[in-house]
mmCIF file of C-alpha atoms in Angstrom:
data_model
loop_
_atom_site.group_PDB
_atom_site.id
_atom_site.type_symbol
_atom_site.label_atom_id
_atom_site.label_comp_id
_atom_site.label_asym_id
_atom_site.label_seq_id
_atom_site.Cartn_x
_atom_site.Cartn_y
_atom_site.Cartn_z
ATOM 1 C CA UNK A 565 13.817 7.456 15.585
ATOM 2 C CA UNK A 566 11.266 6.137 12.672
ATOM 3 C CA UNK A 567 8.210 8.878 12.616
ATOM 4 C CA UNK A 568 4.764 7.602 13.461
ATOM 5 C CA UNK A 569 3.563 7.998 10.035
ATOM 6 C CA UNK A 570 6.461 6.255 8.594
ATOM 7 C CA UNK A 571 5.746 3.329 11.019
ATOM 8 C CA UNK A 572 2.212 3.236 9.805
ATOM 9 C CA UNK A 573 2.911 2.963 6.210
ATOM 10 C CA UNK A 574 5.365 -0.056 6.914
ATOM 11 C CA UNK A 575 2.891 -1.960 9.338
ATOM 12 C CA UNK A 576 0.391 -1.160 6.262
ATOM 13 C CA UNK A 577 2.631 -2.693 3.634
ATOM 14 C CA UNK A 578 3.459 -5.744 5.928
ATOM 15 C CA UNK A 579 -0.373 -6.063 6.121
ATOM 16 C CA UNK A 580 -0.403 -6.095 2.316
ATOM 17 C CA UNK A 581 2.508 -8.510 2.295
ATOM 18 C CA UNK A 582 4.834 -5.899 0.638
ATOM 19 C CA UNK A 583 7.665 -6.105 2.863
ATOM 20 C CA UNK A 584 10.216 -8.619 1.931
ATOM 21 C CA UNK A 585 12.580 -10.444 4.280
ATOM 22 C CA UNK A 586 16.067 -9.155 4.367
ATOM 23 C CA UNK A 587 17.429 -12.126 2.599
ATOM 24 C CA UNK A 588 15.851 -10.890 -0.478
ATOM 25 C CA UNK A 589 17.904 -7.676 -0.400
ATOM 26 C CA UNK A 590 20.288 -8.646 -3.408
ATOM 27 C CA UNK A 591 17.650 -10.774 -5.595
ATOM 28 C CA UNK A 592 17.408 -9.514 -9.213
ATOM 29 C CA UNK A 593 13.925 -10.389 -10.570
ATOM 30 C CA UNK A 594 13.566 -12.220 -13.701
ATOM 31 C CA UNK A 595 10.170 -11.362 -14.133
ATOM 32 C CA UNK A 596 9.017 -8.100 -16.472
ATOM 33 C CA UNK A 597 8.490 -4.741 -14.816
ATOM 34 C CA UNK A 598 5.008 -3.858 -14.397
ATOM 35 C CA UNK A 599 4.121 -0.272 -15.176
ATOM 36 C CA UNK A 600 1.714 1.849 -13.270
ATOM 37 C CA UNK A 601 -1.765 1.952 -14.259
ATOM 38 C CA UNK A 602 -2.922 4.320 -17.380
ATOM 39 C CA UNK A 603 -5.111 6.522 -14.860
ATOM 40 C CA UNK A 604 -4.575 10.066 -14.091
ATOM 41 C CA UNK A 605 -2.361 10.254 -11.002
ATOM 42 C CA UNK A 606 -3.298 12.699 -8.499
ATOM 43 C CA UNK A 607 0.078 15.014 -8.101
ATOM 44 C CA UNK A 608 -0.103 16.071 -4.484
ATOM 45 C CA UNK A 609 2.743 18.681 -4.093
ATOM 46 C CA UNK A 610 3.943 21.262 -6.539
ATOM 47 C CA UNK A 611 6.966 22.511 -4.773
ATOM 48 C CA UNK A 612 7.202 21.408 -0.938
ATOM 49 C CA UNK A 613 6.631 17.702 -1.097
ATOM 50 C CA UNK A 614 9.331 14.823 -1.791
ATOM 51 C CA UNK A 615 7.791 11.636 -2.988
ATOM 52 C CA UNK A 616 9.142 8.216 -1.328
ATOM 53 C CA UNK A 617 6.829 5.652 -2.396
ATOM 54 C CA UNK A 618 3.378 5.552 -4.307
ATOM 55 C CA UNK A 619 0.728 2.831 -4.696
ATOM 56 C CA UNK A 620 -2.558 2.025 -6.658
ATOM 57 C CA UNK A 621 -4.796 -0.231 -4.799
ATOM 58 C CA UNK A 622 -7.935 -1.854 -6.062
ATOM 59 C CA UNK A 623 -10.032 -3.637 -3.393
ATOM 60 C CA UNK A 624 -13.422 -5.267 -5.006
ATOM 61 C CA UNK A 625 -14.980 -2.160 -6.717
ATOM 62 C CA UNK A 626 -12.879 0.402 -4.628
ATOM 63 C CA UNK A 627 -9.882 2.250 -6.228
ATOM 64 C CA UNK A 628 -7.564 4.305 -4.062
ATOM 65 C CA UNK A 629 -4.001 6.183 -4.773
ATOM 66 C CA UNK A 630 -1.903 6.393 -1.850
ATOM 67 C CA UNK A 631 1.515 7.925 -1.508
ATOM 68 C CA UNK A 632 3.952 8.920 1.497
ATOM 69 C CA UNK A 633 7.262 11.046 1.574
ATOM 70 C CA UNK A 634 8.407 14.193 3.134
ATOM 71 C CA UNK A 635 7.213 18.081 3.071
ATOM 72 C CA UNK A 636 9.440 20.642 3.833
ATOM 73 C CA UNK A 637 7.304 22.838 5.377
ATOM 74 C CA UNK A 638 4.813 22.716 8.534
ATOM 75 C CA UNK A 639 2.517 25.982 8.451
ATOM 76 C CA UNK A 640 -0.798 25.716 6.961
ATOM 77 C CA UNK A 641 -0.349 28.662 4.825
ATOM 78 C CA UNK A 642 2.537 27.281 3.104
ATOM 79 C CA UNK A 643 0.835 23.983 2.596
ATOM 80 C CA UNK A 644 -2.368 25.016 1.492
ATOM 81 C CA UNK A 645 -0.731 27.516 -0.868
ATOM 82 C CA UNK A 646 1.211 24.661 -2.376
ATOM 83 C CA UNK A 647 -1.950 22.498 -2.644
ATOM 84 C CA UNK A 648 -3.740 25.391 -4.449
ATOM 85 C CA UNK A 649 -0.916 26.296 -7.224
ATOM 86 C CA UNK A 650 -1.015 22.479 -7.869
ATOM 87 C CA UNK A 651 -4.820 22.680 -8.861
ATOM 88 C CA UNK A 652 -6.273 21.275 -5.584
ATOM 89 C CA UNK A 653 -9.417 23.065 -4.438
ATOM 90 C CA UNK A 654 -11.681 23.199 -1.336
ATOM 91 C CA UNK A 655 -8.287 22.874 0.900
ATOM 92 C CA UNK A 656 -8.968 22.897 4.650
ATOM 93 C CA UNK A 657 -7.321 21.768 7.666
ATOM 94 C CA UNK A 658 -9.599 19.493 9.865
ATOM 95 C CA UNK A 659 -9.442 19.980 13.361
ATOM 96 C CA UNK A 660 -10.497 17.924 16.234
ATOM 97 C CA UNK A 661 -8.838 15.022 14.495
ATOM 98 C CA UNK A 662 -9.836 11.639 15.510
ATOM 99 C CA UNK A 663 -7.493 8.564 14.847
ATOM 100 C CA UNK A 664 -10.594 6.640 13.459
ATOM 101 C CA UNK A 665 -10.628 9.188 10.406
ATOM 102 C CA UNK A 666 -7.216 7.525 9.279
ATOM 103 C CA UNK A 667 -8.323 4.198 10.387
ATOM 104 C CA UNK A 668 -11.185 4.394 8.154
ATOM 105 C CA UNK A 669 -9.067 5.667 5.282
ATOM 106 C CA UNK A 670 -6.763 2.929 5.559
ATOM 107 C CA UNK A 671 -9.282 0.389 5.709
ATOM 108 C CA UNK A 672 -10.473 1.482 2.437
ATOM 109 C CA UNK A 673 -7.491 0.156 0.842
ATOM 110 C CA UNK A 674 -7.404 -3.236 1.699
ATOM 111 C CA UNK A 675 -8.061 -5.745 4.638
ATOM 112 C CA UNK A 676 -5.649 -4.462 7.315
ATOM 113 C CA UNK A 677 -4.182 -6.417 9.993
ATOM 114 C CA UNK A 678 -5.478 -5.413 13.705
ATOM 115 C CA UNK A 679 -1.807 -4.479 14.367
ATOM 116 C CA UNK A 680 -2.186 -1.182 12.167
ATOM 117 C CA UNK A 681 -4.960 -0.013 14.983
ATOM 118 C CA UNK A 682 -2.339 0.089 17.776
ATOM 119 C CA UNK A 683 -0.501 2.635 15.897
ATOM 120 C CA UNK A 684 -3.442 4.880 15.158
ATOM 121 C CA UNK A 685 -5.146 4.359 18.731
ATOM 122 C CA UNK A 686 -2.181 6.881 19.912
ATOM 123 C CA UNK A 687 -2.257 9.347 16.952
ATOM 124 C CA UNK A 688 -4.257 12.464 17.845
ATOM 125 C CA UNK A 689 -4.701 15.950 16.427
ATOM 126 C CA UNK A 690 -1.246 16.972 18.442
ATOM 127 C CA UNK A 691 0.751 14.702 16.284
ATOM 128 C CA UNK A 692 -0.790 15.168 12.861
ATOM 129 C CA UNK A 693 -2.013 17.605 10.564
ATOM 130 C CA UNK A 694 -4.987 16.637 8.537
ATOM 131 C CA UNK A 695 -6.019 18.388 5.519
ATOM 132 C CA UNK A 696 -8.535 17.607 2.815
ATOM 133 C CA UNK A 697 -8.732 18.580 -0.689
ATOM 134 C CA UNK A 698 -10.328 18.086 -4.012
ATOM 135 C CA UNK A 699 -9.044 18.099 -7.563
ATOM 136 C CA UNK A 700 -10.731 16.872 -10.663
ATOM 137 C CA UNK A 701 -12.694 13.626 -9.824
ATOM 138 C CA UNK A 702 -10.043 12.835 -6.702
ATOM 139 C CA UNK A 703 -10.709 13.785 -3.157
ATOM 140 C CA UNK A 704 -7.512 13.576 -0.880
ATOM 141 C CA UNK A 705 -7.015 13.113 2.868
ATOM 142 C CA UNK A 706 -3.554 14.186 3.577
ATOM 143 C CA UNK A 707 -1.912 13.474 6.995
ATOM 144 C CA UNK A 708 1.364 15.298 7.857
ATOM 145 C CA UNK A 709 3.322 14.848 11.137
ATOM 146 C CA UNK A 710 2.923 17.622 13.561
ATOM 147 C CA UNK A 711 6.413 17.455 15.137
ATOM 148 C CA UNK A 712 9.724 17.202 13.197
ATOM 149 C CA UNK A 713 11.858 14.074 13.974
ATOM 150 C CA UNK A 714 15.357 15.811 14.656
ATOM 151 C CA UNK A 715 16.865 12.967 12.660
ATOM 152 C CA UNK A 716 14.955 13.888 9.512
ATOM 153 C CA UNK A 717 15.059 17.250 7.441
ATOM 154 C CA UNK A 718 11.190 17.139 6.611
ATOM 155 C CA UNK A 719 8.104 15.898 7.892
ATOM 156 C CA UNK A 720 6.306 12.605 6.943
ATOM 157 C CA UNK A 721 3.230 12.664 5.113
ATOM 158 C CA UNK A 722 0.889 10.052 4.054
ATOM 159 C CA UNK A 723 -2.044 10.980 1.345
ATOM 160 C CA UNK A 724 -4.949 8.824 0.564
ATOM 161 C CA UNK A 725 -6.910 9.510 -2.738
ATOM 162 C CA UNK A 726 -10.376 8.208 -3.536
ATOM 163 C CA UNK A 727 -12.766 9.073 -6.091
ATOM 164 C CA UNK A 728 -15.071 12.158 -5.059
ATOM 165 C CA UNK A 729 -18.476 11.396 -4.170
ATOM 166 C CA UNK A 730 -20.868 10.954 -7.022
ATOM 167 C CA UNK A 731 -17.959 10.401 -9.316
ATOM 168 C CA UNK A 732 -17.256 7.034 -11.096
ATOM 169 C CA UNK A 733 -14.263 4.974 -10.258
ATOM 170 C CA UNK A 734 -11.929 4.951 -13.078
ATOM 171 C CA UNK A 735 -11.758 1.924 -15.079
ATOM 172 C CA UNK A 736 -8.642 -0.165 -14.543
ATOM 173 C CA UNK A 737 -8.707 -3.828 -15.332
ATOM 174 C CA UNK A 738 -5.225 -4.741 -14.643
ATOM 175 C CA UNK A 739 -4.921 -8.917 -14.539
ATOM 176 C CA UNK A 740 -2.090 -10.789 -12.647
ATOM 177 C CA UNK A 741 0.354 -13.076 -14.714
ATOM 178 C CA UNK A 742 -1.653 -16.156 -15.588
ATOM 179 C CA UNK A 743 0.740 -18.635 -13.714
ATOM 180 C CA UNK A 744 0.058 -16.561 -10.340
ATOM 181 C CA UNK A 745 -3.502 -17.742 -10.185
ATOM 182 C CA UNK A 746 -4.199 -20.970 -8.764
ATOM 183 C CA UNK A 747 -7.186 -22.630 -10.605
ATOM 184 C CA UNK A 748 -10.547 -21.470 -9.337
ATOM 185 C CA UNK A 749 -9.212 -18.311 -7.351
ATOM 186 C CA UNK A 750 -10.774 -14.901 -7.884
ATOM 187 C CA UNK A 751 -8.482 -12.052 -7.729
ATOM 188 C CA UNK A 752 -10.301 -9.805 -4.905
ATOM 189 C CA UNK A 753 -7.596 -6.894 -4.657
ATOM 190 C CA UNK A 754 -4.299 -5.774 -6.181
ATOM 191 C CA UNK A 755 -1.784 -2.991 -5.665
ATOM 192 C CA UNK A 756 0.857 -1.866 -7.873
ATOM 193 C CA UNK A 757 3.458 1.024 -7.204
ATOM 194 C CA UNK A 758 6.788 1.890 -6.329
ATOM 195 C CA UNK A 759 8.973 2.639 -3.129
ATOM 196 C CA UNK A 760 12.258 4.438 -3.574
ATOM 197 C CA UNK A 761 11.991 3.686 -7.227
ATOM 198 C CA UNK A 762 11.680 -0.139 -6.752
ATOM 199 C CA UNK A 763 8.295 -1.247 -8.737
ATOM 200 C CA UNK A 764 6.086 -3.343 -6.585
ATOM 201 C CA UNK A 765 3.087 -5.285 -7.150
ATOM 202 C CA UNK A 766 0.733 -7.481 -5.073
ATOM 203 C CA UNK A 767 -2.303 -9.666 -5.627
ATOM 204 C CA UNK A 768 -4.841 -10.802 -3.207
ATOM 205 C CA UNK A 769 -6.836 -13.920 -4.240
ATOM 206 C CA UNK A 770 -9.843 -16.031 -2.639
ATOM 207 C CA UNK A 771 -10.135 -19.824 -3.454
ATOM 208 C CA UNK A 772 -12.011 -22.711 -2.545
ATOM 209 C CA UNK A 773 -8.551 -24.670 -3.030
ATOM 210 C CA UNK A 774 -6.831 -25.965 0.301
ATOM 211 C CA UNK A 775 -3.880 -24.164 1.773
ATOM 212 C CA UNK A 776 -1.901 -27.324 0.529
ATOM 213 C CA UNK A 777 -3.258 -26.980 -2.992
ATOM 214 C CA UNK A 778 -1.998 -23.429 -3.181
ATOM 215 C CA UNK A 779 1.420 -24.240 -1.831
ATOM 216 C CA UNK A 780 1.594 -27.131 -4.189
ATOM 217 C CA UNK A 781 0.682 -24.961 -7.135
ATOM 218 C CA UNK A 782 3.604 -22.313 -6.471
ATOM 219 C CA UNK A 783 6.125 -24.981 -5.703
ATOM 220 C CA UNK A 784 5.156 -26.699 -9.181
ATOM 221 C CA UNK A 785 5.871 -22.949 -10.857
ATOM 222 C CA UNK A 786 9.693 -23.070 -9.619
ATOM 223 C CA UNK A 787 12.218 -25.130 -7.437
ATOM 224 C CA UNK A 788 13.010 -21.722 -6.101
ATOM 225 C CA UNK A 789 10.045 -21.456 -3.789
ATOM 226 C CA UNK A 790 10.842 -22.030 -0.354
ATOM 227 C CA UNK A 791 7.298 -22.392 1.684
ATOM 228 C CA UNK A 792 6.889 -22.995 5.439
ATOM 229 C CA UNK A 793 3.631 -24.472 7.118
ATOM 230 C CA UNK A 794 2.241 -21.954 9.536
ATOM 231 C CA UNK A 795 -0.056 -24.872 10.759
ATOM 232 C CA UNK A 796 -3.821 -23.826 11.355
ATOM 233 C CA UNK A 797 -2.680 -20.203 10.195
ATOM 234 C CA UNK A 798 -1.877 -21.183 6.941
ATOM 235 C CA UNK A 799 1.560 -21.024 5.290
ATOM 236 C CA UNK A 800 4.202 -18.424 4.263
ATOM 237 C CA UNK A 801 7.257 -18.346 1.983
ATOM 238 C CA UNK A 802 9.331 -16.707 -0.678
ATOM 239 C CA UNK A 803 11.218 -16.984 -3.992
ATOM 240 C CA UNK A 804 14.587 -15.296 -3.636
ATOM 241 C CA UNK A 805 15.291 -15.504 -7.680
ATOM 242 C CA UNK A 806 12.261 -13.707 -8.524
ATOM 243 C CA UNK A 807 12.068 -11.312 -5.612
ATOM 244 C CA UNK A 808 8.433 -12.673 -4.563
ATOM 245 C CA UNK A 809 6.753 -13.715 -1.326
ATOM 246 C CA UNK A 810 3.498 -15.540 -0.727
ATOM 247 C CA UNK A 811 1.145 -15.687 2.380
ATOM 248 C CA UNK A 812 -1.402 -18.311 2.452
ATOM 249 C CA UNK A 813 -4.231 -18.174 5.227
ATOM 250 C CA UNK A 814 -7.781 -19.589 5.794
ATOM 251 C CA UNK A 815 -10.498 -17.360 5.248
ATOM 252 C CA UNK A 816 -13.356 -16.591 7.524
ATOM 253 C CA UNK A 817 -16.064 -18.754 5.494
ATOM 254 C CA UNK A 818 -15.555 -22.591 5.863
ATOM 255 C CA UNK A 819 -13.678 -23.933 2.922
ATOM 256 C CA UNK A 820 -12.331 -20.556 2.062
ATOM 257 C CA UNK A 821 -8.624 -19.760 1.504
ATOM 258 C CA UNK A 822 -6.867 -16.458 0.788
ATOM 259 C CA UNK A 823 -3.308 -16.054 -0.409
ATOM 260 C CA UNK A 824 -1.397 -12.903 -1.148
ATOM 261 C CA UNK A 825 1.330 -12.827 -3.491
ATOM 262 C CA UNK A 826 3.765 -9.891 -3.828
ATOM 263 C CA UNK A 827 6.548 -8.902 -6.214
ATOM 264 C CA UNK A 828 9.278 -6.298 -5.687
ATOM 265 C CA UNK A 829 11.685 -5.677 -8.335
ATOM 266 C CA UNK A 830 15.123 -5.352 -6.824
ATOM 267 C CA UNK A 831 18.092 -4.387 -8.607
ATOM 268 C CA UNK A 832 21.155 -5.041 -6.379
ATOM 269 C CA UNK A 833 19.673 -2.897 -3.620
ATOM 270 C CA UNK A 834 19.143 -3.429 0.153
ATOM 271 C CA UNK A 835 15.636 -2.917 1.233
#
């Protein structure tokens, strides 16, 4: 059975447009690899954690670093000791945990779908340990499963790092490849990272162009784009050759359209 936090991560990635259809499992991208931003990446664990995926997310002026994986130990002293040896300070376990904490942290990363809240509404202090810590200009909230899944050797964790209060957000001016930008669009969010050593990138745009104009732009880029109409909900599609997918949907304001483009670098692997 998949752990609750693992489910949460997957649902979050779906919300960001980062989970591809299984038909893309054997794709081999012709696009260049994208390196992680040249920013001091917070290292969560020294000895007891195994990293499964990491993601830098920028939305408007907010920058966050998230990662997920497994930890070998489940007692507070061992976990806190590992964090302290790794340079984290002010480590403490938060009690009377309310699921809205995690909901608020997740919401800082990007516009997540309402489905995420379904998982969070059932998450309580009995099902997750919550630790907070500070290191340099970063503050971290670390969510660790309270009960082991018999099918896994470790406990799933999700860590969300944001600039500490009063600290300046590190500069990061990464821009998407020009061909991804529909004329007249504004970049409102992006994320780059890797999952099981497969680099991934996501760009979120806002535009005054119509859904049809956005779809036409990508179809002109390559005949490999297969895009379906979603009616009043917008459109969605994928490009197997370049391991990319596209989601287009109307914004809340009139004559406002959003589109999310994701690119997962796959090298003959199944997702």
